[in-house]
Short mmCIF file of C-alpha atoms in Angstrom, two decimals:
data_model
loop_
_atom_site.label_atom_id
_atom_site.label_comp_id
_atom_site.label_asym_id
_atom_site.label_seq_id
_atom_site.Cartn_x
_atom_site.Cartn_y
_atom_site.Cartn_z
CA UNK A 6 -0.93 -24.38 -27.78
CA UNK A 7 1.97 -25.92 -29.70
CA UNK A 8 5.11 -26.71 -27.77
CA UNK A 9 7.21 -25.27 -30.60
CA UNK A 10 6.37 -21.79 -29.32
CA UNK A 11 8.28 -22.51 -26.11
CA UNK A 12 11.77 -20.96 -25.90
CA UNK A 13 13.90 -22.29 -23.03
CA UNK A 14 17.07 -20.63 -21.74
CA UNK A 15 16.89 -17.47 -23.88
CA UNK A 16 18.56 -14.18 -23.01
CA UNK A 17 15.42 -12.66 -21.48
CA UNK A 18 14.80 -15.48 -19.01
CA UNK A 19 18.50 -15.47 -18.06
CA UNK A 20 18.46 -11.71 -17.46
CA UNK A 21 14.95 -12.12 -16.05
CA UNK A 22 15.99 -14.24 -13.06
CA UNK A 23 18.52 -11.54 -12.15
CA UNK A 24 15.68 -8.97 -12.40
CA UNK A 25 13.71 -11.01 -9.85
CA UNK A 26 16.65 -10.82 -7.40
CA UNK A 27 16.79 -7.00 -7.45
CA UNK A 28 16.55 -5.22 -4.13
CA UNK A 29 17.67 -8.40 -2.42
CA UNK A 30 20.66 -9.94 -0.66
CA UNK A 31 22.49 -13.04 -1.92
CA UNK A 32 24.38 -14.82 0.85
CA UNK A 33 27.41 -17.11 0.72
CA UNK A 34 26.76 -20.44 2.45
CA UNK A 35 28.95 -23.48 2.99
CA UNK A 36 26.51 -25.80 4.79
CA UNK A 37 22.81 -26.72 4.82
CA UNK A 38 22.47 -25.02 8.23
CA UNK A 39 23.89 -21.77 6.90
CA UNK A 40 21.59 -21.99 3.86
CA UNK A 41 18.58 -22.26 6.16
CA UNK A 42 19.79 -19.31 8.26
CA UNK A 43 20.12 -17.28 5.05
CA UNK A 44 16.64 -18.23 3.82
CA UNK A 45 15.10 -17.45 7.23
CA UNK A 46 16.87 -14.08 7.26
CA UNK A 47 15.19 -13.21 3.94
CA UNK A 48 17.98 -13.85 1.40
CA UNK A 49 16.75 -13.89 -2.22
CA UNK A 50 19.32 -16.56 -3.14
CA UNK A 51 22.30 -18.38 -1.67
CA UNK A 52 25.79 -18.88 -3.09
CA UNK A 53 26.96 -22.42 -2.32
CA UNK A 54 30.71 -22.67 -1.85
CA UNK A 55 33.43 -24.66 -0.10
CA UNK A 56 34.85 -21.87 2.09
CA UNK A 57 33.86 -18.24 2.59
CA UNK A 58 36.37 -15.77 1.07
CA UNK A 59 37.83 -14.78 4.47
CA UNK A 60 38.81 -18.44 5.04
CA UNK A 61 40.18 -18.82 1.50
CA UNK A 62 42.29 -15.73 2.19
CA UNK A 63 43.50 -17.06 5.56
CA UNK A 64 44.13 -20.68 4.57
CA UNK A 65 45.51 -20.15 1.06
CA UNK A 66 45.88 -23.05 -1.38
CA UNK A 67 43.90 -23.54 -4.59
CA UNK A 68 40.22 -22.68 -4.23
CA UNK A 69 37.97 -24.71 -6.54
CA UNK A 70 34.28 -25.37 -7.28
CA UNK A 71 32.55 -26.86 -4.20
CA UNK A 72 31.84 -30.58 -3.85
CA UNK A 73 28.65 -31.42 -5.85
CA UNK A 74 27.38 -33.36 -2.82
CA UNK A 75 27.40 -30.17 -0.79
CA UNK A 76 25.58 -28.22 -3.50
CA UNK A 77 22.88 -30.84 -3.97
CA UNK A 78 22.29 -30.88 -0.20
CA UNK A 79 21.84 -27.11 -0.19
CA UNK A 80 19.56 -27.19 -3.26
CA UNK A 81 17.33 -29.71 -1.50
CA UNK A 82 17.25 -27.72 1.75
CA UNK A 83 16.04 -24.31 0.49
CA UNK A 84 13.31 -23.10 -1.89
CA UNK A 85 15.17 -19.95 -3.04
CA UNK A 86 17.57 -19.99 -6.02
CA UNK A 87 20.99 -21.58 -5.46
CA UNK A 88 24.05 -20.10 -7.14
CA UNK A 89 27.51 -21.65 -7.23
CA UNK A 90 31.00 -20.52 -8.17
CA UNK A 91 33.30 -21.90 -10.86
CA UNK A 92 36.89 -20.84 -11.45
CA UNK A 93 37.56 -18.20 -14.11
CA UNK A 94 37.88 -19.98 -17.47
CA UNK A 95 37.03 -23.43 -16.04
CA UNK A 96 34.23 -24.31 -18.45
CA UNK A 97 34.06 -27.92 -17.27
CA UNK A 98 33.29 -26.83 -13.70
CA UNK A 99 30.56 -24.69 -15.31
CA UNK A 100 29.26 -27.71 -17.25
CA UNK A 101 29.13 -29.70 -14.00
CA UNK A 102 27.22 -26.91 -12.23
CA UNK A 103 24.72 -26.72 -15.10
CA UNK A 104 24.28 -30.49 -14.97
CA UNK A 105 23.55 -30.28 -11.21
CA UNK A 106 20.81 -27.75 -11.96
CA UNK A 107 22.17 -24.75 -10.04
CA UNK A 108 20.21 -21.59 -10.90
CA UNK A 109 23.10 -19.17 -11.56
CA UNK A 110 26.85 -19.67 -11.99
CA UNK A 111 29.30 -17.12 -10.60
CA UNK A 112 32.51 -17.25 -12.64
CA UNK A 113 34.43 -15.86 -9.72
CA UNK A 114 37.80 -14.29 -8.95
CA UNK A 115 37.37 -15.54 -5.37
CA UNK A 116 38.37 -19.01 -6.62
CA UNK A 117 41.82 -19.61 -8.09
CA UNK A 118 41.67 -18.85 -11.85
CA UNK A 119 41.99 -21.85 -14.20
CA UNK A 120 42.86 -19.74 -17.25
CA UNK A 121 45.07 -16.64 -17.21
CA UNK A 122 43.75 -15.18 -20.46
CA UNK A 123 40.20 -16.37 -21.13
CA UNK A 124 36.85 -16.53 -19.41
CA UNK A 125 34.15 -19.14 -20.05
CA UNK A 126 32.13 -18.74 -23.28
CA UNK A 127 28.87 -18.19 -21.43
CA UNK A 128 26.71 -18.14 -24.59
CA UNK A 129 27.25 -21.89 -24.72
CA UNK A 130 25.13 -22.50 -21.58
CA UNK A 131 21.43 -22.65 -20.67
CA UNK A 132 22.19 -21.67 -17.07
CA UNK A 133 22.85 -17.93 -16.65
CA UNK A 134 26.15 -16.44 -15.38
CA UNK A 135 27.11 -13.59 -13.08
CA UNK A 136 30.65 -12.18 -13.28
CA UNK A 137 32.64 -9.64 -11.30
CA UNK A 138 33.93 -6.34 -12.67
CA UNK A 139 36.10 -3.53 -11.34
CA UNK A 140 35.22 -1.09 -14.13
CA UNK A 141 32.86 -0.62 -17.09
CA UNK A 142 35.21 -2.15 -19.67
CA UNK A 143 35.49 -5.35 -17.66
CA UNK A 144 31.71 -5.46 -17.13
CA UNK A 145 31.06 -5.10 -20.87
CA UNK A 146 33.65 -7.74 -21.78
CA UNK A 147 31.84 -10.20 -19.48
CA UNK A 148 28.45 -9.24 -20.97
CA UNK A 149 30.01 -9.69 -24.41
CA UNK A 150 30.94 -13.24 -23.37
CA UNK A 151 27.33 -13.89 -22.34
CA UNK A 152 27.12 -12.89 -18.66
CA UNK A 153 23.55 -11.82 -17.80
CA UNK A 154 24.32 -10.26 -14.42
CA UNK A 155 27.32 -8.27 -13.19
CA UNK A 156 28.58 -7.61 -9.68
CA UNK A 157 31.16 -5.02 -8.74
CA UNK A 158 34.06 -7.04 -7.31
CA UNK A 159 35.13 -5.17 -4.23
CA UNK A 160 37.76 -7.10 -2.27
CA UNK A 161 36.17 -10.29 -0.96
CA UNK A 162 36.87 -11.56 2.53
CA UNK A 163 38.10 -8.25 3.94
CA UNK A 164 35.03 -6.81 5.65
CA UNK A 165 36.21 -3.55 4.09
CA UNK A 166 33.77 -1.83 1.73
CA UNK A 167 36.28 0.62 0.23
CA UNK A 168 37.03 -1.40 -2.91
CA UNK A 169 33.33 -2.08 -3.58
CA UNK A 170 32.77 1.68 -3.43
CA UNK A 171 35.68 2.32 -5.78
CA UNK A 172 34.43 -0.22 -8.34
CA UNK A 173 30.80 0.90 -8.21
CA UNK A 174 31.79 4.56 -8.57
CA UNK A 175 34.10 3.70 -11.46
CA UNK A 176 31.33 1.85 -13.34
CA UNK A 177 28.75 4.62 -12.72
CA UNK A 178 31.03 7.47 -13.71
CA UNK A 179 32.05 5.70 -16.93
CA UNK A 180 28.36 5.20 -17.78
CA UNK A 181 27.72 8.92 -17.19
CA UNK A 182 30.65 9.75 -19.45
CA UNK A 183 29.25 7.57 -22.27
CA UNK A 184 25.82 9.17 -21.91
CA UNK A 185 27.26 12.59 -22.67
CA UNK A 186 29.56 11.41 -25.47
CA UNK A 187 28.76 12.27 -29.09
CA UNK A 188 28.03 9.31 -31.41
CA UNK A 189 31.32 9.64 -33.30
CA UNK A 190 33.24 9.45 -30.02
CA UNK A 191 31.87 6.03 -29.06
CA UNK A 192 34.33 3.95 -31.12
CA UNK A 193 37.25 5.66 -29.40
CA UNK A 194 35.51 5.07 -26.05
CA UNK A 195 35.08 1.38 -26.94
CA UNK A 196 38.78 1.15 -27.77
CA UNK A 197 39.72 2.85 -24.51
CA UNK A 198 37.41 0.59 -22.46
CA UNK A 199 38.46 -2.57 -24.30
CA UNK A 200 34.76 -3.32 -24.74
CA UNK A 201 32.52 -4.34 -27.68
CA UNK A 202 31.36 -1.28 -29.66
CA UNK A 203 27.72 -2.46 -29.86
CA UNK A 204 27.51 -2.72 -26.07
CA UNK A 205 29.19 0.66 -25.59
CA UNK A 206 26.55 2.19 -27.90
CA UNK A 207 23.76 0.41 -26.01
CA UNK A 208 24.99 1.74 -22.65
CA UNK A 209 25.40 5.27 -24.08
CA UNK A 210 21.78 5.24 -25.29
CA UNK A 211 20.20 3.59 -22.22
CA UNK A 212 22.36 5.27 -19.58
CA UNK A 213 22.70 1.97 -17.73
CA UNK A 214 24.10 -1.53 -18.14
CA UNK A 215 21.88 -3.90 -20.17
CA UNK A 216 21.95 -6.33 -17.20
CA UNK A 217 21.40 -6.17 -13.45
CA UNK A 218 24.34 -4.76 -11.46
CA UNK A 219 24.86 -6.09 -7.92
CA UNK A 220 27.68 -5.27 -5.55
CA UNK A 221 30.03 -7.61 -3.69
CA UNK A 222 33.22 -7.78 -1.69
CA UNK A 223 33.58 -6.25 1.77
CA UNK A 224 29.99 -5.53 2.83
CA UNK A 225 29.91 -6.12 6.61
CA UNK A 226 27.15 -3.93 8.08
CA UNK A 227 23.57 -2.87 7.21
CA UNK A 228 24.93 0.63 6.53
CA UNK A 229 27.50 -0.80 4.09
CA UNK A 230 24.68 -2.51 2.17
CA UNK A 231 22.58 0.67 2.07
CA UNK A 232 25.63 2.70 0.99
CA UNK A 233 26.15 0.43 -2.02
CA UNK A 234 22.44 0.59 -2.89
CA UNK A 235 22.52 4.39 -2.75
CA UNK A 236 25.57 4.33 -5.02
CA UNK A 237 23.49 2.51 -7.62
CA UNK A 238 23.69 -1.22 -6.89
CA UNK A 239 20.58 -3.28 -7.72
CA UNK A 240 21.30 -5.67 -4.85
CA UNK A 241 24.03 -7.03 -2.58
CA UNK A 242 26.21 -10.15 -2.22
CA UNK A 243 27.40 -10.84 1.34
CA UNK A 244 29.57 -13.66 2.62
CA UNK A 245 32.31 -13.39 5.19
CA UNK A 246 30.70 -10.21 6.59
CA UNK A 247 27.89 -12.35 8.01
CA UNK A 248 29.66 -15.52 9.13
CA UNK A 249 32.70 -13.77 10.63
CA UNK A 250 30.46 -11.62 12.86
CA UNK A 251 29.19 -12.27 16.40
CA UNK A 252 25.58 -13.13 15.49
CA UNK A 253 25.24 -14.20 11.83
CA UNK A 254 21.44 -14.76 11.84
CA UNK A 255 20.68 -11.34 13.31
CA UNK A 256 23.18 -9.53 11.09
CA UNK A 257 21.92 -11.32 7.96
CA UNK A 258 18.37 -10.20 8.69
CA UNK A 259 19.46 -6.62 9.38
CA UNK A 260 21.40 -6.46 6.10
CA UNK A 261 18.28 -7.67 4.22
CA UNK A 262 16.15 -4.98 5.87
CA UNK A 263 18.68 -2.20 5.23
CA UNK A 264 18.91 -3.26 1.57
CA UNK A 265 15.13 -2.92 1.14
CA UNK A 266 14.88 0.41 3.01
CA UNK A 267 18.25 1.74 1.79
CA UNK A 268 16.99 5.33 1.52
CA UNK A 269 15.52 5.37 5.03
CA UNK A 270 18.11 6.23 7.74
CA UNK A 271 15.57 5.72 10.57
CA UNK A 272 15.05 2.09 9.57
CA UNK A 273 18.78 1.50 8.97
CA UNK A 274 19.48 2.92 12.45
CA UNK A 275 16.82 0.71 13.99
CA UNK A 276 17.97 -2.54 12.37
CA UNK A 277 21.65 -1.77 13.11
CA UNK A 278 21.14 -1.69 16.89
CA UNK A 279 22.49 -4.50 19.08
CA UNK A 280 23.89 -6.69 16.29
CA UNK A 281 26.95 -7.73 18.32
CA UNK A 282 30.50 -7.73 17.00
CA UNK A 283 31.00 -7.06 13.27
CA UNK A 284 33.67 -8.83 11.26
CA UNK A 285 37.09 -7.48 12.29
CA UNK A 286 38.12 -6.52 8.76
CA UNK A 287 41.38 -5.82 6.98
CA UNK A 288 42.61 -2.47 5.69
CA UNK A 289 43.77 -2.52 2.08
CA UNK A 290 47.32 -1.51 3.10
CA UNK A 291 47.66 -4.88 4.86
CA UNK A 292 47.04 -6.83 1.64
CA UNK A 293 50.02 -7.15 -0.71
CA UNK A 294 49.23 -6.46 -4.37
CA UNK A 295 49.63 -10.14 -5.36
CA UNK A 296 47.02 -11.27 -2.80
CA UNK A 297 44.27 -8.99 -4.10
CA UNK A 298 41.47 -11.04 -5.62
CA UNK A 299 39.90 -8.18 -7.60
CA UNK A 300 42.81 -8.09 -10.06
CA UNK A 301 41.94 -11.60 -11.28
CA UNK A 302 39.90 -11.37 -14.49
CA UNK A 303 40.94 -10.18 -17.93
CA UNK B 8 -5.24 6.18 -12.24
CA UNK B 9 -2.60 5.80 -9.50
CA UNK B 10 -1.32 2.22 -9.34
CA UNK B 11 1.14 1.16 -6.64
CA UNK B 12 3.91 -1.37 -7.19
CA UNK B 13 4.93 -3.17 -4.01
CA UNK B 14 8.61 -2.21 -3.81
CA UNK B 15 10.10 -4.40 -1.09
CA UNK B 16 12.07 -6.58 -3.51
CA UNK B 17 11.89 -7.88 -7.09
CA UNK B 18 11.39 -6.50 -10.59
CA UNK B 19 9.65 -3.31 -9.46
CA UNK B 20 11.10 -1.08 -12.21
CA UNK B 21 9.79 -3.36 -14.99
CA UNK B 22 6.24 -3.13 -13.64
CA UNK B 23 6.55 0.64 -13.23
CA UNK B 24 7.59 0.93 -16.89
CA UNK B 25 4.79 -1.35 -18.12
CA UNK B 26 2.17 0.57 -16.09
CA UNK B 27 3.38 3.89 -17.50
CA UNK B 28 3.04 2.53 -21.04
CA UNK B 29 -0.43 1.23 -20.13
CA UNK B 30 -1.47 4.78 -19.23
CA UNK B 31 -1.42 4.58 -15.42
CA UNK B 32 0.58 6.66 -12.92
CA UNK B 33 2.75 4.14 -11.05
CA UNK B 34 4.08 4.74 -7.54
CA UNK B 35 6.41 2.50 -5.54
CA UNK B 36 4.87 1.37 -2.23
CA UNK B 37 7.16 0.38 0.66
CA UNK B 38 5.30 1.77 3.69
CA UNK B 39 1.80 1.51 5.09
CA UNK B 40 1.12 5.23 4.62
CA UNK B 41 1.96 4.92 0.90
CA UNK B 42 -0.67 2.21 0.52
CA UNK B 43 -3.56 4.54 1.30
CA UNK B 44 -3.31 6.70 -1.80
CA UNK B 45 -3.32 4.06 -4.56
CA UNK B 46 -6.26 2.84 -6.67
CA UNK B 47 -4.70 -0.58 -7.22
CA UNK B 48 -1.53 -2.51 -6.49
CA UNK B 49 0.88 -4.73 -8.42
CA UNK B 50 2.75 -7.38 -6.45
CA UNK B 51 5.80 -7.99 -8.65
CA UNK B 52 8.04 -10.93 -9.38
CA UNK B 53 10.80 -11.60 -6.87
CA UNK B 54 11.34 -14.09 -4.05
CA UNK B 55 8.02 -14.77 -2.35
CA UNK B 56 9.70 -15.85 0.92
CA UNK B 57 11.70 -12.61 1.08
CA UNK B 58 8.78 -10.32 0.20
CA UNK B 59 6.47 -12.19 2.62
CA UNK B 60 8.95 -11.84 5.50
CA UNK B 61 9.40 -8.12 4.83
CA UNK B 62 5.61 -7.61 4.64
CA UNK B 63 5.28 -9.24 8.07
CA UNK B 64 8.30 -7.57 9.72
CA UNK B 65 7.34 -4.06 8.63
CA UNK B 66 3.66 -4.35 9.51
CA UNK B 67 2.35 -4.27 5.93
CA UNK B 68 0.73 -7.71 5.76
CA UNK B 69 -2.48 -6.97 7.70
CA UNK B 70 -3.19 -3.47 6.28
CA UNK B 71 -2.60 -4.78 2.76
CA UNK B 72 -4.88 -7.79 3.32
CA UNK B 73 -7.64 -5.53 4.65
CA UNK B 74 -7.42 -3.21 1.64
CA UNK B 75 -7.56 -6.11 -0.82
CA UNK B 76 -10.47 -7.69 1.04
CA UNK B 77 -12.33 -4.40 0.94
CA UNK B 78 -11.99 -4.27 -2.86
CA UNK B 79 -8.66 -2.76 -3.92
CA UNK B 80 -7.68 -4.27 -7.32
CA UNK B 81 -4.46 -6.34 -7.25
CA UNK B 82 -2.30 -7.88 -9.96
CA UNK B 83 0.19 -10.50 -8.77
CA UNK B 84 2.85 -11.98 -11.05
CA UNK B 85 4.82 -15.12 -10.12
CA UNK B 86 5.90 -14.34 -6.53
CA UNK B 87 2.83 -12.07 -6.39
CA UNK B 88 0.58 -15.05 -7.24
CA UNK B 89 2.16 -17.08 -4.42
CA UNK B 90 1.67 -14.23 -1.93
CA UNK B 91 -2.00 -13.90 -2.95
CA UNK B 92 -2.79 -17.65 -2.91
CA UNK B 93 -4.98 -19.07 -0.14
CA UNK B 94 -3.01 -22.32 -0.22
CA UNK B 95 0.57 -23.38 -1.04
CA UNK B 96 1.03 -27.10 -1.69
CA UNK B 97 4.14 -29.08 -0.78
CA UNK B 98 7.23 -28.55 1.30
CA UNK B 99 8.20 -25.24 -0.32
CA UNK B 100 5.75 -23.12 1.62
CA UNK B 101 5.67 -19.34 1.77
CA UNK B 102 4.40 -18.79 5.32
CA UNK B 103 3.74 -15.05 5.22
CA UNK B 104 1.00 -14.56 2.65
CA UNK B 105 -2.09 -12.47 2.01
CA UNK B 106 -4.14 -15.60 1.27
CA UNK B 107 -6.83 -13.61 -0.55
CA UNK B 108 -7.11 -15.57 -3.82
CA UNK B 109 -8.94 -18.91 -3.77
CA UNK B 110 -6.29 -21.04 -5.52
CA UNK B 111 -3.73 -23.68 -4.56
CA UNK B 112 -0.26 -23.14 -6.00
CA UNK B 113 2.93 -25.16 -6.02
CA UNK B 114 6.18 -23.17 -5.95
CA UNK B 115 8.93 -23.78 -8.56
CA UNK B 116 6.61 -26.33 -10.23
CA UNK B 117 7.91 -25.57 -13.72
CA UNK B 118 11.45 -26.52 -12.62
CA UNK B 119 14.68 -24.74 -11.76
CA UNK B 120 16.24 -21.88 -13.75
CA UNK B 121 17.56 -24.15 -16.54
CA UNK B 122 13.89 -24.96 -17.30
CA UNK B 123 12.75 -21.30 -17.40
CA UNK B 124 11.18 -20.35 -20.74
CA UNK B 125 9.28 -17.82 -22.81
CA UNK B 126 6.05 -18.57 -24.65
CA UNK B 127 3.31 -16.83 -26.63
CA UNK B 128 0.00 -17.60 -24.94
CA UNK B 129 -3.66 -16.96 -25.76
CA UNK B 130 -5.41 -14.75 -23.22
CA UNK B 131 -9.19 -14.29 -22.97
CA UNK B 132 -10.15 -10.80 -24.14
CA UNK B 133 -6.85 -10.14 -25.98
CA UNK B 134 -7.02 -10.75 -29.73
CA UNK B 135 -3.39 -11.81 -30.30
CA UNK B 136 -0.92 -14.10 -28.52
CA UNK B 137 0.87 -12.47 -25.58
CA UNK B 138 4.62 -13.08 -25.12
CA UNK B 139 5.38 -13.96 -21.49
CA UNK B 140 8.20 -15.50 -19.41
CA UNK B 141 8.01 -18.37 -16.91
CA UNK B 142 10.97 -18.09 -14.51
CA UNK B 143 11.14 -20.77 -11.80
CA UNK B 144 7.40 -20.35 -12.06
CA UNK B 145 4.71 -21.51 -9.63
CA UNK B 146 1.84 -23.66 -10.95
CA UNK B 147 -1.85 -23.17 -10.18
CA UNK B 148 -3.08 -26.66 -9.21
CA UNK B 149 -6.59 -25.88 -7.94
CA UNK B 150 -9.00 -22.99 -8.46
CA UNK B 151 -12.02 -22.09 -6.32
CA UNK B 152 -15.57 -21.65 -7.62
CA UNK B 153 -15.34 -17.88 -8.00
CA UNK B 154 -12.10 -18.01 -9.97
CA UNK B 155 -12.11 -17.50 -13.74
CA UNK B 156 -9.31 -18.89 -15.95
CA UNK B 157 -8.13 -16.26 -18.46
CA UNK B 158 -5.19 -18.21 -19.91
CA UNK B 159 -3.83 -21.76 -19.88
CA UNK B 160 -0.47 -23.25 -20.79
CA UNK B 161 -0.08 -27.02 -21.24
CA UNK B 162 -3.56 -27.61 -19.76
CA UNK B 163 -2.89 -25.68 -16.55
CA UNK B 164 -4.32 -22.25 -15.65
CA UNK B 165 -1.60 -19.59 -15.77
CA UNK B 166 -3.67 -16.39 -15.56
CA UNK B 167 -6.74 -16.21 -13.32
CA UNK B 168 -9.22 -13.60 -12.13
CA UNK B 169 -11.34 -13.52 -8.99
CA UNK B 170 -13.43 -10.34 -8.93
CA UNK B 171 -10.94 -7.45 -8.59
CA UNK B 172 -7.87 -9.72 -8.37
CA UNK B 173 -5.68 -10.89 -11.27
CA UNK B 174 -2.75 -13.27 -10.86
CA UNK B 175 -0.34 -15.07 -13.18
CA UNK B 176 2.25 -17.85 -12.97
CA UNK B 177 4.27 -15.97 -15.59
CA UNK B 178 5.92 -12.57 -15.95
CA UNK B 179 4.12 -10.27 -18.41
CA UNK B 180 6.48 -7.41 -17.47
CA UNK B 181 9.92 -8.39 -18.85
CA UNK B 182 9.10 -9.12 -22.50
CA UNK B 183 8.05 -5.61 -23.53
CA UNK B 184 4.36 -6.58 -23.35
CA UNK B 185 1.75 -4.31 -21.79
CA UNK B 186 -1.52 -6.09 -22.69
CA UNK B 187 -1.94 -7.66 -19.22
CA UNK B 188 -1.17 -4.33 -17.53
CA UNK B 189 -3.76 -2.60 -19.74
CA UNK B 190 -6.32 -5.21 -18.71
CA UNK B 191 -5.45 -4.60 -15.05
CA UNK B 192 -5.68 -0.81 -15.39
CA UNK B 193 -9.13 -1.35 -16.95
CA UNK B 194 -10.17 -3.43 -13.90
CA UNK B 195 -8.92 -0.68 -11.57
CA UNK B 196 -10.66 2.05 -13.60
CA UNK B 197 -13.96 0.14 -13.56
CA UNK B 198 -13.54 -0.49 -9.84
CA UNK B 199 -13.14 3.21 -9.06
CA UNK B 200 -16.18 4.15 -11.12
CA UNK B 201 -18.50 1.70 -9.36
#
């Protein structure tokens, strides 16, 4: 078989890896030990970063891509895919992450944005990208730029699921609206959403995003994870919710199990018992508008 | 023909769609009691460590192994191949496995995600090339005596059959192909008739 028939890094294999993560939990990790805890708990992938969002929120300062040394250590320690975050618009951090061989890049609002108007041109990369979105227009703009996986943003580092619910409901209800729109209405919808017309038409026809849709930001309990799955998420990102709790290993495992059996309250009840203290959490009223991470992204 | 798709984690929906196109009635299997009613089972792509742990924790591993050993047809793709393999070589083990297929596999042998690729491959019994995807794919490094190679890529087996079991390094389910699923439904149909 001729090698010329081999196509590396195409759209289907980029979207394909995200398909393989469906029904699973992706966990933030900052050390090799945490990565091993995540893998043992049943995570489908880990997100290597410098600090979990709750610490970024507490400590402040500029949050950047993690030290490559740290990422390489984590990549060597686990057999599951390793994702890593770059700052919004920081295409050189993305180039570095691709060079290191990470499996997915998260162009993330959790880090301090490097560009206040533009995101990375993700078509320019072999490595696939996941991006956050608060609504359908934002999701489609990111897909238009080449993202092959979307996560609802929520509000990272709060242990409060309310924003994740808001964003997931917003995306789903906009998709339902497009499904019932007449063809001649789609250009006006595209204008309203600030999204590429071709993608708007694709979503209207399919009744779903053309890529996998995970949820993130504020998931702290097995029931939170199952709630987001029942609201239509394909899978769950968890970070601070695990490591700011009393027993991270036990909670991580329970969140994995509740994500798989998200329609089964008996199993969710069983795995939720005796997990120890959850993350304390922050109510949205305590976070001034300027400190909200979800508003980063354009 | 009722074909189950193991639905603990992974690209379950893609296999369900491919099976429907191939003329089967797919059902998602997450519990032991759901396993009893199917004529065959697909173990999808996903993370083999995650699926293996969930199989063990929720008491599915032993009942599933018994059904496969007593003749239920199985198709495993990528993670499914790893979970079926009798042997996993190297440090990247997948400890909770069915171990029903006499092959040795190496996980992530085709590289990390930046090396993932699509290719058109020749498959025994299918008269045109089949478009498939290799995503952080495992390699088959040894096959037992009773194992037949149905497709190769770069001199390595990538689709094998041992009696009622089919397994592939690649994903036949995300490229819009259904030829491999049709072949599997044929195996399951033949199995039920005999």
